[in-house]
Coordinates of N, CA and C in Angstrom, one line a residue:
M4 N 16.6 -2.6 1.1 CA 15.2 -3.0 0.8 C 15.2 -4.6 0.8
E5 N 14.3 -5.2 1.5 CA 14.4 -6.6 1.7 C 13.3 -7.4 1.0
L6 N 13.3 -7.3 -0.3 CA 12.4 -8.1 -1.1 C 12.6 -9.6 -1.0
N7 N 13.9 -10.0 -0.7 CA 14.2 -11.4 -0.5 C 13.5 -12.1 0.6
N8 N 13.1 -11.3 1.6 CA 12.4 -11.8 2.8 C 10.9 -12.1 2.5
I9 N 10.4 -11.7 1.4 CA 9.0 -11.9 1.1 C 8.9 -13.0 0.1
A10 N 8.2 -14.1 0.5 CA 8.1 -15.3 -0.2 C 7.7 -15.1 -1.7
E11 N 6.8 -14.2 -1.9 CA 6.2 -14.0 -3.2 C 7.3 -13.5 -4.2
F12 N 8.4 -12.9 -3.8 CA 9.4 -12.4 -4.7 C 10.6 -13.3 -4.7
Q13 N 10.7 -14.4 -4.0 CA 11.9 -15.3 -4.0 C 12.0 -16.0 -5.2
S14 N 11.0 -16.4 -5.9 CA 11.1 -17.2 -7.1 C 11.4 -16.4 -8.4
S15 N 11.5 -15.1 -8.3 CA 11.7 -14.3 -9.5 C 12.7 -13.2 -9.3
P16 N 14.0 -13.5 -9.5 CA 15.1 -12.5 -9.3 C 14.9 -11.4 -10.3
E17 N 14.3 -11.6 -11.5 CA 14.1 -10.6 -12.5 C 13.1 -9.5 -12.0
I18 N 12.1 -10.0 -11.4 CA 11.0 -9.1 -10.9 C 11.6 -8.3 -9.8
R19 N 12.3 -8.9 -8.9 CA 12.9 -8.2 -7.7 C 13.9 -7.1 -8.2
E20 N 14.7 -7.5 -9.2 CA 15.6 -6.5 -9.8 C 14.9 -5.3 -10.4
K21 N 13.9 -5.5 -11.1 CA 13.1 -4.4 -11.8 C 12.4 -3.6 -10.7
L22 N 11.8 -4.2 -9.7 CA 11.2 -3.5 -8.7 C 12.2 -2.5 -7.9
L23 N 13.3 -3.1 -7.7 CA 14.3 -2.2 -7.0 C 14.9 -1.1 -7.9
L24 N 15.0 -1.4 -9.2 CA 15.5 -0.4 -10.1 C 14.5 0.7 -10.3
F25 N 13.2 0.4 -10.5 CA 12.2 1.4 -10.8 C 11.3 1.9 -9.7
G26 N 11.4 1.1 -8.5 CA 10.5 1.5 -7.4 C 11.1 2.5 -6.5
T27 N 10.3 3.1 -5.6 CA 10.7 4.1 -4.7 C 10.4 3.6 -3.3
L28 N 11.3 3.5 -2.4 CA 11.1 3.1 -1.0 C 10.7 4.3 -0.2
K29 N 9.6 4.1 0.6 CA 9.2 5.1 1.6 C 8.9 4.4 2.9
K30 N 9.3 5.1 4.0 CA 9.0 4.6 5.3 C 7.9 5.5 6.0
F31 N 7.1 4.9 6.8 CA 6.0 5.5 7.4 C 6.0 5.2 8.9
S32 N 5.7 6.1 9.8 CA 5.7 5.9 11.2 C 4.3 5.4 11.6
E33 N 4.2 4.8 12.8 CA 2.9 4.4 13.3 C 1.8 5.5 13.2
E34 N 0.7 5.2 12.7 CA -0.5 6.1 12.5 C -0.3 7.2 11.5
E35 N 0.8 7.1 10.7 CA 1.0 8.1 9.6 C 0.1 7.7 8.5
I36 N -0.5 8.7 7.9 CA -1.4 8.5 6.7 C -0.5 8.3 5.5
V37 N -0.8 7.2 4.8 CA -0.2 6.8 3.6 C -0.9 7.4 2.4
L38 N -2.2 7.3 2.4 CA -3.1 7.8 1.4 C -4.4 8.3 1.9
N39 N -4.8 9.5 1.5 CA -6.1 10.0 1.9 C -7.2 9.8 0.9
E40 N -8.4 9.7 1.4 CA -9.5 9.6 0.4 C -9.5 10.8 -0.5
N41 N -9.9 10.6 -1.7 CA -10.0 11.6 -2.8 C -8.6 12.1 -3.3
A42 N -7.5 11.5 -2.8 CA -6.2 11.8 -3.3 C -6.0 11.1 -4.7
F43 N -5.2 11.7 -5.6 CA -4.9 11.1 -6.8 C -3.9 10.0 -6.6
I44 N -4.1 8.8 -7.2 CA -3.3 7.7 -7.0 C -2.1 7.8 -8.0
K45 N -0.9 8.0 -7.5 CA 0.3 8.1 -8.3 C 1.1 6.9 -8.5
A46 N 1.0 6.0 -7.5 CA 1.8 4.8 -7.5 C 1.1 3.7 -6.7
I47 N 1.3 2.5 -7.0 CA 0.7 1.3 -6.3 C 1.8 0.8 -5.3
P48 N 1.4 0.7 -4.0 CA 2.3 0.3 -3.0 C 2.4 -1.3 -2.8
I49 N 3.6 -1.7 -2.5 CA 3.8 -3.1 -2.0 C 4.4 -3.0 -0.6
V50 N 3.8 -3.6 0.3 CA 4.2 -3.6 1.7 C 5.5 -4.5 1.9
L51 N 6.6 -3.9 2.3 CA 7.8 -4.7 2.6 C 7.9 -5.1 4.0
S52 N 7.5 -4.2 4.9 CA 7.4 -4.5 6.3 C 6.4 -3.7 7.0
G53 N 5.8 -4.2 8.1 CA 4.7 -3.4 8.8 C 3.4 -3.8 8.3
T54 N 2.4 -3.0 8.6 CA 1.0 -3.3 8.2 C 0.3 -2.0 7.9
I55 N -0.6 -2.0 6.9 CA -1.4 -0.8 6.5 C -2.8 -1.2 6.8
R56 N -3.5 -0.2 7.4 CA -5.0 -0.3 7.7 C -5.7 0.5 6.6
V57 N -6.6 -0.2 5.9 CA -7.4 0.5 4.8 C -8.8 0.7 5.3
M58 N -9.3 2.0 5.2 CA -10.6 2.4 5.7 C -11.3 3.2 4.7
R59 N -12.6 3.3 4.9 CA -13.5 4.1 4.1 C -14.4 4.9 5.0
T60 N -14.8 6.1 4.6 CA -15.8 6.9 5.3 C -17.2 6.7 4.7
D61 N -18.2 6.4 5.5 CA -19.5 6.2 5.0 C -20.2 7.6 4.9
E62 N -21.5 7.5 4.4 CA -22.3 8.8 4.2 C -22.4 9.5 5.5
D63 N -22.4 8.9 6.6 CA -22.6 9.5 7.9 C -21.3 10.0 8.6
G64 N -20.2 9.8 7.8 CA -18.9 10.3 8.3 C -18.2 9.3 9.2
R65 N -18.7 8.1 9.4 CA -18.1 7.1 10.2 C -17.0 6.3 9.3
E66 N -15.9 6.1 10.0 CA -14.8 5.3 9.3 C -15.1 3.8 9.4
L67 N -15.0 3.1 8.3 CA -15.2 1.7 8.3 C -13.9 1.0 7.9
L68 N -13.5 0.0 8.7 CA -12.3 -0.8 8.4 C -12.7 -1.7 7.3
L69 N -11.9 -1.7 6.2 CA -12.1 -2.6 5.1 C -11.1 -3.8 5.2
Y70 N -9.8 -3.6 5.3 CA -8.9 -4.7 5.4 C -7.5 -4.2 5.8
Y71 N -6.6 -5.1 6.0 CA -5.2 -4.8 6.4 C -4.3 -5.3 5.2
I72 N -3.2 -4.6 5.0 CA -2.3 -5.0 4.0 C -1.0 -5.4 4.7
K73 N -0.5 -6.6 4.5 CA 0.7 -7.1 5.2 C 1.9 -7.3 4.2
P74 N 3.1 -7.6 4.7 CA 4.2 -7.7 3.8 C 4.0 -8.7 2.7
G75 N 4.4 -8.2 1.5 CA 4.2 -9.0 0.3 C 2.9 -8.8 -0.4
E76 N 2.0 -8.0 0.2 CA 0.7 -7.7 -0.4 C 0.7 -6.2 -0.9
S77 N -0.4 -5.9 -1.7 CA -0.6 -4.6 -2.2 C -2.1 -4.3 -2.0
C78 N -2.5 -3.1 -2.5 CA -3.9 -2.7 -2.2 C -4.7 -2.7 -3.5
I79 N -5.7 -3.5 -3.5 CA -6.6 -3.6 -4.7 C -7.2 -2.3 -5.1
M80 N -7.5 -1.5 -4.1 CA -8.1 -0.2 -4.3 C -7.1 0.7 -5.1
S81 N -5.9 0.6 -4.8 CA -4.8 1.4 -5.5 C -4.7 0.9 -6.9
F82 N -4.8 -0.4 -7.1 CA -4.8 -0.9 -8.5 C -5.9 -0.4 -9.3
L83 N -7.1 -0.5 -8.7 CA -8.3 0.0 -9.5 C -8.3 1.5 -9.8
G84 N -7.8 2.3 -8.8 CA -7.7 3.7 -9.0 C -6.7 4.1 -10.0
G85 N -5.6 3.4 -10.0 CA -4.5 3.6 -11.0 C -4.9 3.2 -12.4
I86 N -5.6 2.1 -12.5 CA -6.0 1.6 -13.8 C -7.0 2.6 -14.5
H87 N -7.9 3.1 -13.6 CA -9.0 4.0 -14.1 C -8.6 5.5 -14.0
S88 N -7.4 5.8 -13.7 CA -6.9 7.2 -13.5 C -7.9 7.9 -12.6
D89 N -8.2 7.3 -11.5 CA -9.2 7.8 -10.5 C -8.6 8.3 -9.2
T90 N -9.3 8.9 -8.4 CA -8.8 9.3 -7.0 C -9.2 8.1 -6.1
S91 N -8.5 8.2 -4.9 CA -8.7 7.1 -3.9 C -10.1 7.2 -3.3
K92 N -10.6 6.0 -3.1 CA -11.9 5.9 -2.4 C -11.7 5.5 -1.0
V93 N -10.4 5.3 -0.6 CA -10.1 4.8 0.8 C -9.0 5.6 1.4
K94 N -8.8 5.4 2.7 CA -7.8 6.0 3.4 C -6.9 4.9 3.9
A95 N -5.6 5.1 3.8 CA -4.6 4.1 4.3 C -3.7 4.6 5.3
I96 N -3.6 3.9 6.4 CA -2.8 4.4 7.6 C -1.9 3.3 8.0
A97 N -0.6 3.7 8.4 CA 0.3 2.7 8.9 C 0.0 2.3 10.3
E98 N -0.2 1.0 10.5 CA -0.5 0.5 11.8 C 0.7 0.5 12.8
E99 N 1.9 0.4 12.2 CA 3.1 0.3 12.9 C 4.2 0.9 12.0
P100 N 5.4 1.0 12.4 CA 6.5 1.5 11.4 C 6.4 0.6 10.2
T101 N 6.3 1.2 9.0 CA 6.1 0.4 7.8 C 7.0 0.9 6.7
E102 N 7.5 0.0 5.9 CA 8.2 0.3 4.6 C 7.4 -0.1 3.4
L103 N 7.2 0.8 2.5 CA 6.5 0.5 1.3 C 7.4 0.7 0.1
L104 N 7.2 -0.1 -0.9 CA 7.8 0.1 -2.2 C 6.7 0.6 -3.2
F105 N 6.9 1.8 -3.8 CA 5.9 2.3 -4.8 C 6.5 2.1 -6.2

C-alpha cells in the first residue's frame, strides 16, 4: 500500500501507520461499482491510485456526474452518510483500475 506516494500523508508518519493498521485495502477494476445508491455506508474510502467517478440519479432516471475522486482524496458524500448513519445518495464507479483504503 503506497501512502508514501500521496503528498497529503507524507508529513504524518503516525497517521500513515494508523491507516495501514486499521484500514482495509481493496482493488477495483475499470467500471466496477464501488458503491451503489441506497447502500449502507460502512467505511469511508481514500483513493490510493486510480480515479473514482461519483454520480447521482435524478427523478427522471438520468445519471448526473457530480465529481471525480483522485489519489489522496476521499468522498464527501461518504463522510456525510457515515456521520449521519445514512445510506448512500450517490453511485461510485472506478474509472480505471483503482486501489482504495477503507
